[in-house]
Structures are given as C-alpha cells and as structure tokens.
CSV table of C-alpha atoms and ligand atoms in Angstrom, one decimal:
chain,number,residue,atom,x,y,z
U,240,UNK,CA,-22.5,-10.5,-5.6
U,241,UNK,CA,-21.9,-12.0,-9.0
U,242,UNK,CA,-20.3,-15.3,-8.0
U,243,UNK,CA,-19.8,-16.6,-11.5
U,244,UNK,CA,-17.7,-13.6,-12.3
U,245,UNK,CA,-15.5,-14.0,-9.2
U,246,UNK,CA,-15.2,-17.8,-9.4
U,247,UNK,CA,-15.2,-19.8,-6.2
U,248,UNK,CA,-13.9,-18.3,-3.0
U,249,UNK,CA,-10.8,-20.1,-1.7
U,250,UNK,CA,-12.7,-21.5,1.3
U,251,UNK,CA,-15.1,-23.3,-1.1
U,252,UNK,CA,-12.1,-24.9,-2.9
U,253,UNK,CA,-10.8,-26.3,0.4
U,254,UNK,CA,-10.5,-30.2,0.5
U,255,UNK,CA,-9.6,-31.7,3.9
U,256,UNK,CA,-5.9,-32.7,3.9
U,257,UNK,CA,-4.9,-31.0,0.7
U,258,UNK,CA,-1.6,-29.1,1.0
U,259,UNK,CA,0.3,-26.6,-1.1
U,260,UNK,CA,3.6,-27.0,0.7
U,261,UNK,CA,5.3,-29.8,2.7
U,262,UNK,CA,6.6,-28.8,6.1
U,263,UNK,CA,9.4,-30.8,7.6
U,264,UNK,CA,8.7,-32.8,10.7
U,265,UNK,CA,9.0,-31.0,13.9
U,266,UNK,CA,12.6,-31.6,15.0
U,267,UNK,CA,12.1,-30.3,18.5
U,268,UNK,CA,9.6,-32.5,20.2
U,269,UNK,CA,10.0,-30.5,23.4
U,270,UNK,CA,8.8,-27.3,21.7
U,271,UNK,CA,5.1,-28.1,22.1
U,272,UNK,CA,5.4,-29.1,25.7
U,273,UNK,CA,7.3,-25.8,26.4
U,274,UNK,CA,4.3,-23.7,25.5
U,275,UNK,CA,2.0,-23.2,28.5
U,276,UNK,CA,-1.4,-25.0,28.2
U,277,UNK,CA,-3.3,-21.7,28.6
U,278,UNK,CA,-1.6,-20.3,25.5
U,279,UNK,CA,-2.4,-23.2,23.2
U,280,UNK,CA,-5.3,-22.9,20.8
U,281,UNK,CA,-8.2,-25.2,21.5
U,282,UNK,CA,-9.1,-26.0,18.0
U,283,UNK,CA,-7.3,-26.1,14.6
U,284,UNK,CA,-7.4,-22.8,12.8
U,285,UNK,CA,-10.1,-22.7,10.1
U,286,UNK,CA,-7.8,-22.3,7.1
U,287,UNK,CA,-8.6,-23.3,3.5
U,288,UNK,CA,-6.8,-26.5,2.6
U,289,UNK,CA,-5.7,-26.0,-1.0
U,290,UNK,CA,-2.9,-26.7,-3.5
U,291,UNK,CA,-0.4,-24.1,-4.5
U,292,UNK,CA,-2.0,-23.4,-7.9
U,293,UNK,CA,-5.3,-22.6,-6.3
U,294,UNK,CA,-3.6,-20.1,-4.1
U,295,UNK,CA,-1.9,-18.5,-7.0
U,296,UNK,CA,-5.2,-18.3,-8.9
U,297,UNK,CA,-7.0,-17.0,-5.9
U,298,UNK,CA,-4.6,-14.0,-5.4
U,299,UNK,CA,-4.3,-13.4,-9.2
U,300,UNK,CA,-8.1,-13.3,-9.7
U,301,UNK,CA,-8.5,-11.0,-6.7
U,302,UNK,CA,-5.9,-8.6,-8.1
U,303,UNK,CA,-7.7,-8.7,-11.4
U,304,UNK,CA,-10.9,-7.6,-9.7
U,305,UNK,CA,-9.1,-4.7,-8.2
U,306,UNK,CA,-8.6,-1.2,-9.6
U,307,UNK,CA,-5.4,0.8,-9.0
U,308,UNK,CA,-3.2,3.5,-10.4
U,309,UNK,CA,-1.3,0.7,-12.2
U,310,UNK,CA,-4.4,-0.4,-14.0
U,311,UNK,CA,-6.1,2.8,-14.9
U,312,UNK,CA,-6.8,6.6,-14.5
U,313,UNK,CA,-7.8,7.3,-10.9
U,314,UNK,CA,-8.8,11.0,-10.6
U,315,UNK,CA,-10.0,10.8,-7.0
U,316,UNK,CA,-10.0,14.4,-5.7
U,317,UNK,CA,-8.1,15.1,-2.5
U,318,UNK,CA,-6.3,11.8,-2.7
U,319,UNK,CA,-3.4,12.5,-5.2
U,320,UNK,CA,-3.6,9.0,-6.8
U,321,UNK,CA,-0.4,9.5,-8.8
U,322,UNK,CA,1.9,6.9,-10.3
U,323,UNK,CA,4.5,5.7,-7.9
U,324,UNK,CA,7.7,4.8,-9.8
U,325,UNK,CA,8.8,1.2,-9.2
U,326,UNK,CA,12.4,2.2,-8.4
U,327,UNK,CA,11.1,3.6,-5.1
U,328,UNK,CA,9.7,0.2,-4.2
U,329,UNK,CA,13.0,-1.5,-5.0
U,330,UNK,CA,14.9,1.0,-2.8
U,331,UNK,CA,12.6,0.5,0.1
U,332,UNK,CA,12.9,-3.3,-0.1
U,333,UNK,CA,16.7,-3.4,-0.1
U,334,UNK,CA,17.8,-6.1,2.3
U,335,UNK,CA,19.8,-3.7,4.5
U,336,UNK,CA,16.6,-1.7,5.2
U,337,UNK,CA,13.9,-4.5,5.2
U,338,UNK,CA,16.0,-6.9,7.3
U,339,UNK,CA,16.5,-4.7,10.3
U,340,UNK,CA,14.5,-4.6,13.5
U,341,UNK,CA,13.0,-1.3,14.9
U,342,UNK,CA,14.4,-2.0,18.3
U,343,UNK,CA,18.0,-2.6,17.2
U,344,UNK,CA,20.5,-0.4,19.1
U,345,UNK,CA,21.2,2.9,17.2
U,346,UNK,CA,24.8,2.1,16.6
U,347,UNK,CA,23.8,-1.0,14.5
U,348,UNK,CA,21.4,0.9,12.2
U,349,UNK,CA,23.3,4.1,11.4
U,350,UNK,CA,22.4,3.9,7.7
U,351,UNK,CA,18.7,3.7,8.5
U,352,UNK,CA,18.9,6.6,10.9
U,353,UNK,CA,20.8,8.6,8.3
U,354,UNK,CA,18.0,7.9,5.8
U,355,UNK,CA,15.5,9.1,8.3
U,356,UNK,CA,17.5,12.2,9.1
U,357,UNK,CA,18.1,13.0,5.4
U,358,UNK,CA,14.4,12.8,4.6
U,359,UNK,CA,13.5,14.9,7.7
U,360,UNK,CA,16.0,17.5,6.5
U,361,UNK,CA,14.7,17.5,2.9
U,362,UNK,CA,11.1,17.8,4.0
U,363,UNK,CA,12.1,20.7,6.2
U,364,UNK,CA,13.5,22.4,3.1
U,365,UNK,CA,10.5,21.6,1.0
U,366,UNK,CA,8.0,22.8,3.6
U,367,UNK,CA,10.0,25.8,4.8
U,368,UNK,CA,10.1,24.3,8.4
U,369,UNK,CA,12.9,24.0,10.9
U,370,UNK,CA,12.5,20.3,11.8
U,371,UNK,CA,10.3,17.3,10.9
U,372,UNK,CA,9.4,14.1,12.7
U,373,UNK,CA,8.5,11.1,10.5
U,374,UNK,CA,6.9,9.1,13.4
U,375,UNK,CA,3.2,9.6,12.7
U,376,UNK,CA,1.6,6.9,10.5
U,377,UNK,CA,-1.0,8.8,8.5
U,378,UNK,CA,-2.3,12.3,7.7
U,379,UNK,CA,-4.9,12.2,10.4
U,380,UNK,CA,-2.2,11.0,12.8
U,381,UNK,CA,0.0,13.9,11.7
U,382,UNK,CA,-2.8,16.3,12.5
U,383,UNK,CA,-3.2,14.8,15.9
U,384,UNK,CA,0.5,15.0,16.5
U,385,UNK,CA,0.6,18.6,15.3
U,386,UNK,CA,-2.2,19.6,17.6
U,387,UNK,CA,-0.5,17.9,20.5
U,388,UNK,CA,2.6,20.0,19.7
U,389,UNK,CA,0.4,23.1,19.6
U,390,UNK,CA,-1.2,22.3,23.0
U,391,UNK,CA,2.2,21.5,24.5
U,392,UNK,CA,3.4,24.9,23.3
U,393,UNK,CA,0.6,26.8,24.8
U,394,UNK,CA,0.8,24.9,28.1
U,395,UNK,CA,4.6,25.5,28.3
U,396,UNK,CA,3.7,29.2,28.4
U,397,UNK,CA,1.0,28.7,31.0
U,398,UNK,CA,-1.6,29.7,28.4
U,399,UNK,CA,-4.0,27.0,29.4
U,400,UNK,CA,-7.3,28.5,28.2
U,401,UNK,CA,-6.4,28.0,24.6
U,402,UNK,CA,-8.6,25.1,23.9
U,403,UNK,CA,-10.4,25.8,20.6
U,404,UNK,CA,-9.3,25.1,17.0
U,405,UNK,CA,-10.9,26.9,14.1
U,406,UNK,CA,-11.5,24.8,11.0
U,407,UNK,CA,-13.0,26.0,7.7
U,408,UNK,CA,-16.2,24.3,6.6
U,409,UNK,CA,-14.5,23.1,3.5
U,410,UNK,CA,-11.9,21.1,5.5
U,411,UNK,CA,-11.2,17.4,5.2
U,412,UNK,CA,-13.2,15.6,7.9
U,413,UNK,CA,-10.1,14.5,9.6
U,414,UNK,CA,-9.4,18.1,10.7
U,415,UNK,CA,-12.3,18.4,13.2
U,416,UNK,CA,-11.9,14.8,14.2
U,417,UNK,CA,-8.2,15.2,15.0
U,418,UNK,CA,-9.0,18.3,17.1
U,419,UNK,CA,-11.6,16.4,19.0
U,420,UNK,CA,-9.2,13.5,19.7
U,421,UNK,CA,-6.6,16.0,20.9
U,422,UNK,CA,-9.2,17.2,23.5
U,423,UNK,CA,-9.7,20.6,21.7
U,424,UNK,CA,-13.0,22.2,20.8
U,425,UNK,CA,-13.8,22.8,17.1
U,426,UNK,CA,-15.2,26.1,15.9
U,427,UNK,CA,-16.2,26.2,12.2
U,428,UNK,CA,-15.5,29.2,10.0
U,429,UNK,CA,-17.5,29.7,6.8
U,430,UNK,CA,-16.2,29.8,3.3
U,431,UNK,CA,-17.0,32.4,0.7
U,432,UNK,CA,-18.8,31.3,-2.5
U,433,UNK,CA,-15.4,30.9,-4.2
U,434,UNK,CA,-14.4,28.3,-1.6
U,435,UNK,CA,-11.8,30.4,0.3
U,436,UNK,CA,-12.0,31.3,4.0
U,437,UNK,CA,-14.3,34.2,4.8
U,438,UNK,CA,-11.7,36.4,6.5
U,439,UNK,CA,-14.4,38.7,7.9
U,440,UNK,CA,-16.1,35.7,9.6
U,441,UNK,CA,-12.8,34.6,11.0
U,442,UNK,CA,-11.8,37.8,12.6
U,443,UNK,CA,-14.4,37.9,15.4
U,444,UNK,CA,-13.6,34.3,16.3
U,445,UNK,CA,-10.0,35.1,17.1
U,446,UNK,CA,-10.1,35.5,20.9
U,447,UNK,CA,-7.8,34.3,23.7
U,448,UNK,CA,-9.2,30.8,23.7
U,449,UNK,CA,-7.9,30.0,20.2
U,450,UNK,CA,-5.1,27.4,20.1
U,451,UNK,CA,-4.8,27.2,16.3
U,452,UNK,CA,-6.4,27.7,12.9
U,453,UNK,CA,-6.2,24.7,10.6
U,454,UNK,CA,-6.0,25.5,6.9
U,455,UNK,CA,-5.5,23.5,3.8
U,456,UNK,CA,-3.9,25.4,1.0
U,457,UNK,CA,-4.8,25.0,-1.8
U,458,UNK,CA,-8.1,24.2,-0.1
U,459,UNK,CA,-10.2,21.2,-0.8
U,460,UNK,CA,-11.9,23.0,-3.7
U,461,UNK,CA,-8.5,23.3,-5.3
U,462,UNK,CA,-8.3,27.1,-4.8
U,463,UNK,CA,-5.2,28.8,-3.4
U,464,UNK,CA,-6.0,30.9,-0.3
U,465,UNK,CA,-4.4,34.1,-1.5
U,466,UNK,CA,-5.1,35.9,1.8
U,467,UNK,CA,-3.1,33.4,3.8
U,468,UNK,CA,-0.4,35.8,4.9
U,469,UNK,CA,-3.0,38.2,6.2
U,470,UNK,CA,-4.8,35.4,8.0
U,471,UNK,CA,-1.5,34.2,9.6
U,472,UNK,CA,-0.8,37.7,10.8
U,473,UNK,CA,-4.3,38.0,12.4
U,474,UNK,CA,-4.0,34.6,14.1
U,475,UNK,CA,-0.5,35.3,15.4
U,476,UNK,CA,-1.6,38.7,16.7
U,477,UNK,CA,-4.3,36.9,18.6
U,478,UNK,CA,-1.8,34.4,20.1
U,479,UNK,CA,-2.8,31.4,18.1
U,480,UNK,CA,-0.8,29.2,15.8
U,481,UNK,CA,-1.3,28.3,12.2
U,482,UNK,CA,-1.6,24.6,11.3
U,483,UNK,CA,-1.1,23.5,7.6
U,484,UNK,CA,-2.9,20.4,6.4
U,485,UNK,CA,-0.3,19.4,3.9
U,486,UNK,CA,-2.2,16.5,2.3
U,487,UNK,CA,-2.7,18.9,-0.7
U,488,UNK,CA,1.0,19.8,-0.9
U,489,UNK,CA,1.4,18.2,-4.4
U,490,UNK,CA,0.6,21.4,-6.4
U,491,UNK,CA,2.8,23.5,-4.2
U,492,UNK,CA,6.0,21.4,-4.8
U,493,UNK,CA,8.7,23.7,-6.1
U,494,UNK,CA,6.4,26.7,-6.1
U,495,UNK,CA,5.6,27.7,-2.5
U,496,UNK,CA,6.4,26.7,1.0
U,497,UNK,CA,3.9,26.6,3.9
U,498,UNK,CA,6.6,28.0,6.2
U,499,UNK,CA,6.9,31.1,4.0
U,500,UNK,CA,3.1,31.5,4.1
U,501,UNK,CA,3.2,31.9,7.9
U,502,UNK,CA,2.4,28.4,9.1
U,503,UNK,CA,3.9,27.2,12.3
U,504,UNK,CA,3.1,23.4,12.2
U,505,UNK,CA,2.3,21.2,9.2
U,506,UNK,CA,1.9,17.6,8.1
U,507,UNK,CA,2.7,16.0,4.8
U,508,UNK,CA,1.0,12.8,3.5
U,509,UNK,CA,4.0,10.8,2.1
U,510,UNK,CA,1.4,8.4,0.7
U,511,UNK,CA,-0.1,11.1,-1.4
U,512,UNK,CA,2.6,13.5,-2.5
U,513,UNK,CA,5.8,11.3,-2.1
U,514,UNK,CA,5.2,8.1,-3.9
U,515,UNK,CA,3.6,5.4,-1.8
U,516,UNK,CA,0.7,3.5,-3.3
U,517,UNK,CA,-2.4,4.0,-1.2
U,518,UNK,CA,-6.1,3.5,-1.3
U,519,UNK,CA,-6.2,0.2,0.5
U,520,UNK,CA,-5.9,1.7,3.9
U,521,UNK,CA,-2.2,1.8,4.4
U,522,UNK,CA,0.6,1.8,5.2
U,523,UNK,CA,0.9,5.5,5.2
U,524,UNK,CA,3.1,8.2,6.8
U,525,UNK,CA,2.2,11.7,8.0
U,526,UNK,CA,5.4,13.5,8.9
U,527,UNK,CA,5.0,16.7,11.0
U,528,UNK,CA,7.1,19.8,10.6
U,529,UNK,CA,7.5,22.8,12.9
U,530,UNK,CA,9.0,26.2,12.7
U,531,UNK,CA,12.1,27.1,14.7
U,532,UNK,CA,11.2,27.5,18.4
U,533,UNK,CA,8.7,24.5,18.4
U,534,UNK,CA,11.2,21.7,17.8
U,535,UNK,CA,11.4,20.8,21.5
U,536,UNK,CA,7.7,19.8,21.4
U,537,UNK,CA,8.2,17.3,18.6
U,538,UNK,CA,7.3,13.7,19.7
U,539,UNK,CA,9.8,11.3,21.1
U,540,UNK,CA,12.1,9.9,19.9
U,541,UNK,CA,13.9,12.4,17.6
U,542,UNK,CA,16.7,11.4,15.3
U,543,UNK,CA,19.6,13.8,15.7
U,544,UNK,CA,22.9,14.1,13.9
U,545,UNK,CA,25.9,14.3,16.3
U,546,UNK,CA,28.9,16.6,15.7
U,547,UNK,CA,31.0,13.5,14.8
U,548,UNK,CA,28.6,12.6,12.0
U,549,UNK,CA,26.9,9.7,13.7
U,550,UNK,CA,23.2,9.6,14.4
U,551,UNK,CA,21.3,8.9,17.7
U,552,UNK,CA,17.8,8.8,19.1
U,553,UNK,CA,16.9,11.5,21.6
U,554,UNK,CA,14.0,11.8,24.0
U,555,UNK,CA,13.2,15.2,25.5
U,556,UNK,CA,11.1,16.3,28.5
U,557,UNK,CA,9.3,19.0,26.6
U,558,UNK,CA,8.1,16.6,23.9
U,559,UNK,CA,4.3,16.4,23.3
U,560,UNK,CA,4.6,12.6,24.0
U,561,UNK,CA,5.1,9.5,21.9
U,562,UNK,CA,2.9,9.0,19.0
U,563,UNK,CA,4.3,5.7,17.7
U,564,UNK,CA,6.3,3.0,19.3
U,565,UNK,CA,9.1,3.4,16.8
U,566,UNK,CA,10.2,5.8,14.0
U,567,UNK,CA,7.0,5.5,11.9
U,568,UNK,CA,6.5,3.4,8.7
U,569,UNK,CA,10.1,3.2,7.6
U,570,UNK,CA,9.3,1.6,4.2
U,571,UNK,CA,7.1,4.5,3.3
U,572,UNK,CA,9.8,7.0,4.4
U,573,UNK,CA,12.3,5.2,2.2
U,574,UNK,CA,10.1,5.4,-0.8
U,575,UNK,CA,9.7,9.2,-0.2
U,576,UNK,CA,13.5,9.6,0.1
U,577,UNK,CA,14.1,7.6,-3.1
U,578,UNK,CA,11.4,9.7,-4.9
U,579,UNK,CA,12.9,13.0,-3.8
U,580,UNK,CA,16.5,11.9,-4.6
U,581,UNK,CA,15.5,10.6,-8.1
U,582,UNK,CA,13.6,13.7,-9.1
U,583,UNK,CA,16.1,16.2,-7.6
U,584,UNK,CA,15.2,19.8,-6.9
U,585,UNK,CA,14.5,20.7,-10.5
U,586,UNK,CA,12.4,17.5,-11.0
U,587,UNK,CA,10.3,18.2,-7.9
U,588,UNK,CA,9.7,21.7,-9.1
U,589,UNK,CA,7.9,20.3,-12.2
U,590,UNK,CA,5.4,18.4,-10.1
U,591,UNK,CA,3.2,21.3,-8.9
U,592,UNK,CA,3.0,23.1,-12.2
U,593,UNK,CA,2.1,20.0,-14.2
U,594,UNK,CA,-0.5,18.8,-11.7
U,595,UNK,CA,-2.0,22.3,-11.9
U,596,UNK,CA,-1.9,22.4,-15.7
U,597,UNK,CA,-3.6,18.9,-16.0
U,598,UNK,CA,-6.5,19.9,-13.6
U,599,UNK,CA,-7.1,23.2,-15.5
U,600,UNK,CA,-7.0,21.4,-18.8
U,601,UNK,CA,-9.8,19.0,-17.8
U,602,UNK,CA,-11.8,21.8,-16.1
U,603,UNK,CA,-11.8,24.0,-19.2
U,604,UNK,CA,-12.5,21.1,-21.5
U,605,UNK,CA,-15.7,20.0,-19.7
U,606,UNK,CA,-17.1,23.3,-18.4
U,607,UNK,CA,-19.8,23.5,-21.1
U,608,UNK,CA,-21.4,20.3,-20.0
U,609,UNK,CA,-20.7,20.3,-16.2
U,610,UNK,CA,-21.6,23.0,-13.8
U,611,UNK,CA,-18.5,24.9,-12.6
U,612,UNK,CA,-19.5,26.7,-9.3
U,613,UNK,CA,-16.0,28.2,-8.8
U,614,UNK,CA,-14.9,29.7,-12.1
U,615,UNK,CA,-11.3,30.4,-11.3
U,616,UNK,CA,-7.9,29.0,-12.1
U,617,UNK,CA,-7.6,26.0,-9.9
U,618,UNK,CA,-4.5,24.2,-8.5
U,619,UNK,CA,-4.3,20.4,-8.5
U,620,UNK,CA,-8.0,19.7,-8.4
U,621,UNK,CA,-11.4,21.3,-9.0
U,622,UNK,CA,-15.1,20.7,-8.3
U,623,UNK,CA,-18.0,20.4,-10.7
U,624,UNK,CA,-21.5,20.7,-9.2
U,625,UNK,CA,-22.8,17.8,-11.2
U,626,UNK,CA,-24.0,18.0,-14.8
U,627,UNK,CA,-25.0,21.4,-16.2
U,628,UNK,CA,-28.3,20.2,-17.5
U,629,UNK,CA,-30.3,19.4,-14.3
U,630,UNK,CA,-33.5,18.4,-16.2
U,631,UNK,CA,-32.3,14.8,-16.9
U,632,UNK,CA,-32.3,13.8,-13.3
U,633,UNK,CA,-28.9,12.2,-13.7
U,634,UNK,CA,-26.9,12.8,-10.5
U,635,UNK,CA,-23.2,12.9,-9.7
U,636,UNK,CA,-23.5,9.4,-8.3
U,637,UNK,CA,-24.9,8.2,-11.6
U,638,UNK,CA,-22.0,9.9,-13.6
U,639,UNK,CA,-19.5,8.3,-11.2
U,640,UNK,CA,-21.0,4.9,-11.6
U,641,UNK,CA,-21.1,5.2,-15.4
U,642,UNK,CA,-17.4,6.1,-15.5
U,643,UNK,CA,-16.7,2.6,-14.1
U,644,UNK,CA,-18.2,1.1,-17.3
U,645,UNK,CA,-15.6,3.0,-19.3
U,646,UNK,CA,-12.7,1.8,-17.2
U,647,UNK,CA,-12.0,4.9,-15.1
U,648,UNK,CA,-12.0,5.2,-11.4
U,649,UNK,CA,-14.7,7.6,-10.2
U,650,UNK,CA,-13.7,11.1,-8.9
U,651,UNK,CA,-14.5,12.0,-5.3
U,652,UNK,CA,-18.2,12.6,-5.1
U,653,UNK,CA,-20.4,14.6,-2.6
U,654,UNK,CA,-17.3,16.2,-1.1
U,655,UNK,CA,-16.6,19.0,-0.4
U,656,UNK,CA,-19.9,19.7,1.2
U,657,UNK,CA,-20.0,23.2,-0.3
U,658,UNK,CA,-22.1,22.0,-3.2
U,659,UNK,CA,-25.0,19.5,-3.5
U,660,UNK,CA,-23.6,17.5,-6.4
U,661,UNK,CA,-19.8,17.8,-5.9
U,662,UNK,CA,-17.7,15.9,-8.4
U,663,UNK,CA,-14.1,16.5,-7.4
U,664,UNK,CA,-11.4,15.7,-10.0
U,665,UNK,CA,-7.7,15.5,-9.4
U,666,UNK,CA,-5.7,14.1,-12.4
U,667,UNK,CA,-2.1,14.5,-10.9
U,668,UNK,CA,1.0,15.3,-12.9
U,669,UNK,CA,1.8,11.8,-13.9
U,670,UNK,CA,-0.9,11.3,-16.5
U,671,UNK,CA,-0.3,11.8,-20.2
U,672,UNK,CA,-2.3,14.2,-22.4
U,673,UNK,CA,-3.7,11.1,-24.2
U,674,UNK,CA,-5.2,9.8,-21.0
U,675,UNK,CA,-6.6,13.1,-20.0
U,676,UNK,CA,-8.2,13.4,-23.5
U,677,UNK,CA,-9.7,9.9,-23.2
U,678,UNK,CA,-11.2,10.9,-19.8
U,679,UNK,CA,-12.6,14.1,-21.3
U,680,UNK,CA,-14.2,12.3,-24.2
U,681,UNK,CA,-15.9,9.8,-21.9
U,682,UNK,CA,-17.2,12.6,-19.6
U,683,UNK,CA,-18.6,14.3,-22.7
U,684,UNK,CA,-20.2,11.0,-23.8
U,685,UNK,CA,-21.8,10.5,-20.4
U,686,UNK,CA,-23.3,14.0,-20.6
U,687,UNK,CA,-24.8,13.1,-24.0
U,688,UNK,CA,-26.1,9.8,-22.7
U,689,UNK,CA,-27.7,11.6,-19.7
U,690,UNK,CA,-29.7,13.6,-22.2
U,691,UNK,CA,-30.5,10.9,-24.7
U,692,UNK,CA,-30.8,7.8,-22.6
U,693,UNK,CA,-30.8,8.8,-18.9
U,694,UNK,CA,-31.8,5.4,-17.7
U,695,UNK,CA,-28.6,3.8,-19.0
U,696,UNK,CA,-26.7,6.2,-16.8
U,697,UNK,CA,-29.0,5.9,-13.8
U,698,UNK,CA,-28.7,2.1,-13.8
U,699,UNK,CA,-24.9,2.0,-14.3
U,700,UNK,CA,-22.5,0.4,-13.9
U,701,UNK,CA,-23.4,-2.5,-16.3
U,702,UNK,CA,-20.0,-4.1,-16.7
U,703,UNK,CA,-18.6,-4.5,-13.1
U,704,UNK,CA,-18.8,-7.6,-10.9
U,705,UNK,CA,-20.9,-5.7,-8.4
U,706,UNK,CA,-23.4,-3.1,-9.7
U,707,UNK,CA,-24.9,-1.0,-6.9
U,708,UNK,CA,-24.4,-2.3,-3.4
U,709,UNK,CA,-26.6,-1.0,-0.7
U,710,UNK,CA,-24.3,1.7,0.7
U,711,UNK,CA,-26.0,1.9,4.0
U,712,UNK,CA,-26.0,-1.8,4.6
U,713,UNK,CA,-22.4,-2.1,3.4
U,714,UNK,CA,-21.4,0.5,6.0
U,715,UNK,CA,-23.6,-0.9,8.8
U,716,UNK,CA,-23.3,-4.6,8.2
U,717,UNK,CA,-20.2,-5.2,6.1
U,718,UNK,CA,-19.7,-8.8,5.0
U,719,UNK,CA,-15.9,-9.1,5.3
U,720,UNK,CA,-15.4,-12.8,6.1
U,721,UNK,CA,-16.4,-16.1,4.6
U,722,UNK,CA,-18.4,-16.9,7.8
U,723,UNK,CA,-20.4,-13.6,7.4
U,724,UNK,CA,-21.1,-14.5,3.7
U,725,UNK,CA,-22.4,-17.9,4.6
U,726,UNK,CA,-24.7,-16.5,7.2
U,727,UNK,CA,-26.2,-14.0,4.7
U,728,UNK,CA,-27.1,-16.8,2.3
N,170,LIG,C1,-6.2,12.6,2.8
N,170,LIG,C2,-6.4,13.8,3.5
N,170,LIG,C3,-6.2,13.8,4.9
N,170,LIG,C4,-6.1,12.6,5.8
N,170,LIG,O1,-5.0,11.8,5.5
N,170,LIG,P1,-5.0,10.3,5.9
N,170,LIG,O2,-3.6,9.8,5.7
N,170,LIG,O3,-6.1,9.6,5.1
N,170,LIG,O4,-5.3,10.2,7.4
N,170,LIG,C5,-6.3,15.1,5.6
N,170,LIG,N1,-6.6,16.2,4.9
N,170,LIG,C6,-6.7,16.2,3.5
N,170,LIG,C7,-7.0,17.5,2.8
N,170,LIG,C8,-6.6,15.0,2.8
N,170,LIG,O5,-6.8,15.1,1.5
C-alpha cells in the first residue's frame, strides 16, 4: 500500500487524552452500578483519540480515495450502476420516516405502511404480478424467498418430490447458491453460442422432480430470451414454476413485464433498477412478486389495505415463513417509491429504451477493436471477449486495470463464464453521449497501446494508490483492521 498517498491512518494520529468533543459529566451516578458486572467491558475500547479536524480529514480523504457513480463512469456489467437522483435521498430521510421504529404499533405508522403498500402495488404493475413483498434485503435474499414460496406451493399440493431447480449456465452465481440454501438441487442447462437457453437441452430435463426454472431475461450476456413464452409453457406443462431473476429489469422498464412472459415468481433489485446507491455491500432490497394464486405463500408479515382505507400487518398460516424481522430495508423502499413517483409512468418507460440504446452505441463503436462473440442487438449490456488482436498478450484484466488510469471504473470481467476473456459493459440510461464518447475514445486508445506498447497496459494501473494487489491473498487473508495491518508489517 502506498502510505504516502493515503496519509496517516487515524489510529496513527491518536494521542492519549486528545478529544474531538466534550461530553457532559454523568448526571446519573447510579447508572454504572445498575449495569450487571458480567456485562461490563474489562478494558477501555481501543478507539483513536483525535481532534475533530483529524476526524473530518480522515473521512474526507477516505471518500476521495473512493470511486462511485457520483465521481465517474461506472460501466460494471450486471450491476446497473446508474445515477441515483438526490431527491430520493431527501425523501427517504424525511423525519417522519427516519424517526420511526420498526416495532411501533401499526396504527401509529399508517403513513409508512401506506408507502410500503403503494410501492408493493406499483411494483406489481411494473412486473405484471399480483402482489409483492418488500421484506427481503437483497437480490440473493429475494431469490431464496422466491424459492421458499415455490417450495411451499408444491408442498401445499402434496407434490413433495419436486426438489430440483434448473439454472442456465449463464446465470448469476447467486441463482445456484440460493437454490442450494433453499434445500433444492441444482441442475444446469447449457446455453447456445448466442447466450440464450438451449431449449432442446432443457426439454429432457423437465421431469416431475422439477420445482422451478430460474431465468434472467435479458440474460447476463444482455440478450433477450425470445423463446421465453415457449419455455414457460413447457415448464408449466411439466408442473414446474418459472422464476424470474429481475436484477436485469432495467432494460425492460416500460417495455415488457415478466408476468406477461409467463413467470410465476420474480424478484427486483431496488438497489440496481430503482435508485439506491450500491457497490459497498448494502443496504439493498430484493422485493419478491408472485402471480395470482401464490400470494398466500408470501412471507410474513404482509401489509394489507383494509376496506376502511387503513393499513395493517397480516400473518398467514400458508406463508413460506419469515425472511426478515421487519418490513425490509425501509429507507431503500422509500427511495424506490420516490424514484417511481418522480419519473411517472412515461418517465419510467424511457429507462429501458435509453439503457438499451447506450449499450448498443458503445458495442457498435468498439466492435472493430474488441472481439464481439454475440453479434446481435443487445439490451442493457453486452460482452466482449477481450481485445480482437490476441497477438499482443494483453488480457481483459490488463484492459480493465488500464481503464482506471483514465478515470473510469472497470467493467465486469471474466463473467459471464461463457467466454474466456469476458468484458461485460453496462452503461445505463443515465450517462450523457459525451461520457459514452469519452469512454469509447479511451477504449480505442487502450487497444492502440496494447499493440504499440503492450507493457504499459500489462503493468497498469500507474496512477492509483494501489497498483495490483495479490487477488488470492486479498481474498484469503484480507487486511481489514489496523491490528491486521500492524501484524503484516
Ligand atoms: C446483482 C445480481 C443478483 C444478486 O443481487 P444481490 O443484491 O447482489 O444479492 C442476482 N442476479 C443478477 C443477474 C444480478 O445481476
């Protein structure tokens, strides 16, 4: 690590007794004696002792070392790193929302329940579903919830041998993982060279043990699965259900609805499509929608609107269980509601087409220099299989690292696994043509560098605080605390 660049770590600035705030004397001398001995800490916490200015500089310097959608273009495929309008932040932090407690009685939080119910209703309209729960905390959590619903459905009919889930080989890694966590067996179905599901390979897999087929549409190669209706009919005829991984819903907004494609259960990533900043590991939200006839299996509690216009929480016996202690990440739900209300139906209908246009614009502009394994109109994202000229030895990893020198976040690399040198680009609808053109110019420049001066690309990045960390060591032995850092010195 380049310590000069970072400056001192806040623990190194610590001076015994230095304070950034003065705390009034404890006015309740009995308070300490009221805490049972066994619960008291044995030693003082090891906190840095610093003045207020050092704290401000510490956080400001850390944020300057960070990269986000608010600092630059972030074309990370499959992640939908779009701009999140600040008005949505403001709405979610209104005191009436941020000051309530999740366990307050329903009659004291009617406004919050109405917000929840309104979003659930709007997502149902957007997804073509009957009802949504907003309780799951992430996309993967939504997948698990959806599979629990599917299992509860089959079990309610006494159809207990349905224990397998079919997942395409192009699927996001969370799909097979969620199926495994739900106690279901994963069977993989191959993709065709164009990235879509091989329907002929799927057909013989559809026996009476299939609980569901999980699909992402458009798939992770950015291609719309045009045979989806036919697939849904096949799966339904075999007694299985269709699960829609809606993390890629962005390009479908205003254009097509999973419910109309034949899906029975779906999740949406609010933190991708509906305006919550993400990339740092949370908070997220993965609402799950179901078609009519499956709503009784949604997790407890459900928010219902009563005939008199009030809202209450309901728990049912058929529910697949509880997936969260409360009603999910409420702040994320509010951002999504504010986003949908501020765009309106006609505004939302622009999202999908613009995201699709931007992706195709970049793809067509770079196809002479980068290898395009699937030469079709894409949706929100597409995949290059590295540089076209393979003689330079410059890999996708090298291109991604070199992009950092030019101030861009790298695209997703080495995913999907369909190609050796995957470079997956998703520009989103929120970027201007000028930004797309700058990115295209830089990608062209890197292709030229790869030919004329390959070592400069292979040794990139040259301008970042850290150049090339050891990926394996970083994963196996991450240094995440000051204590760990000291012990590695
Ligand atoms: C991001 C993503 C997921 C997982 O969502 P998390 O919120 O990260 O759990 C699942 N499927 C696809 C296609 C995704 O892009």
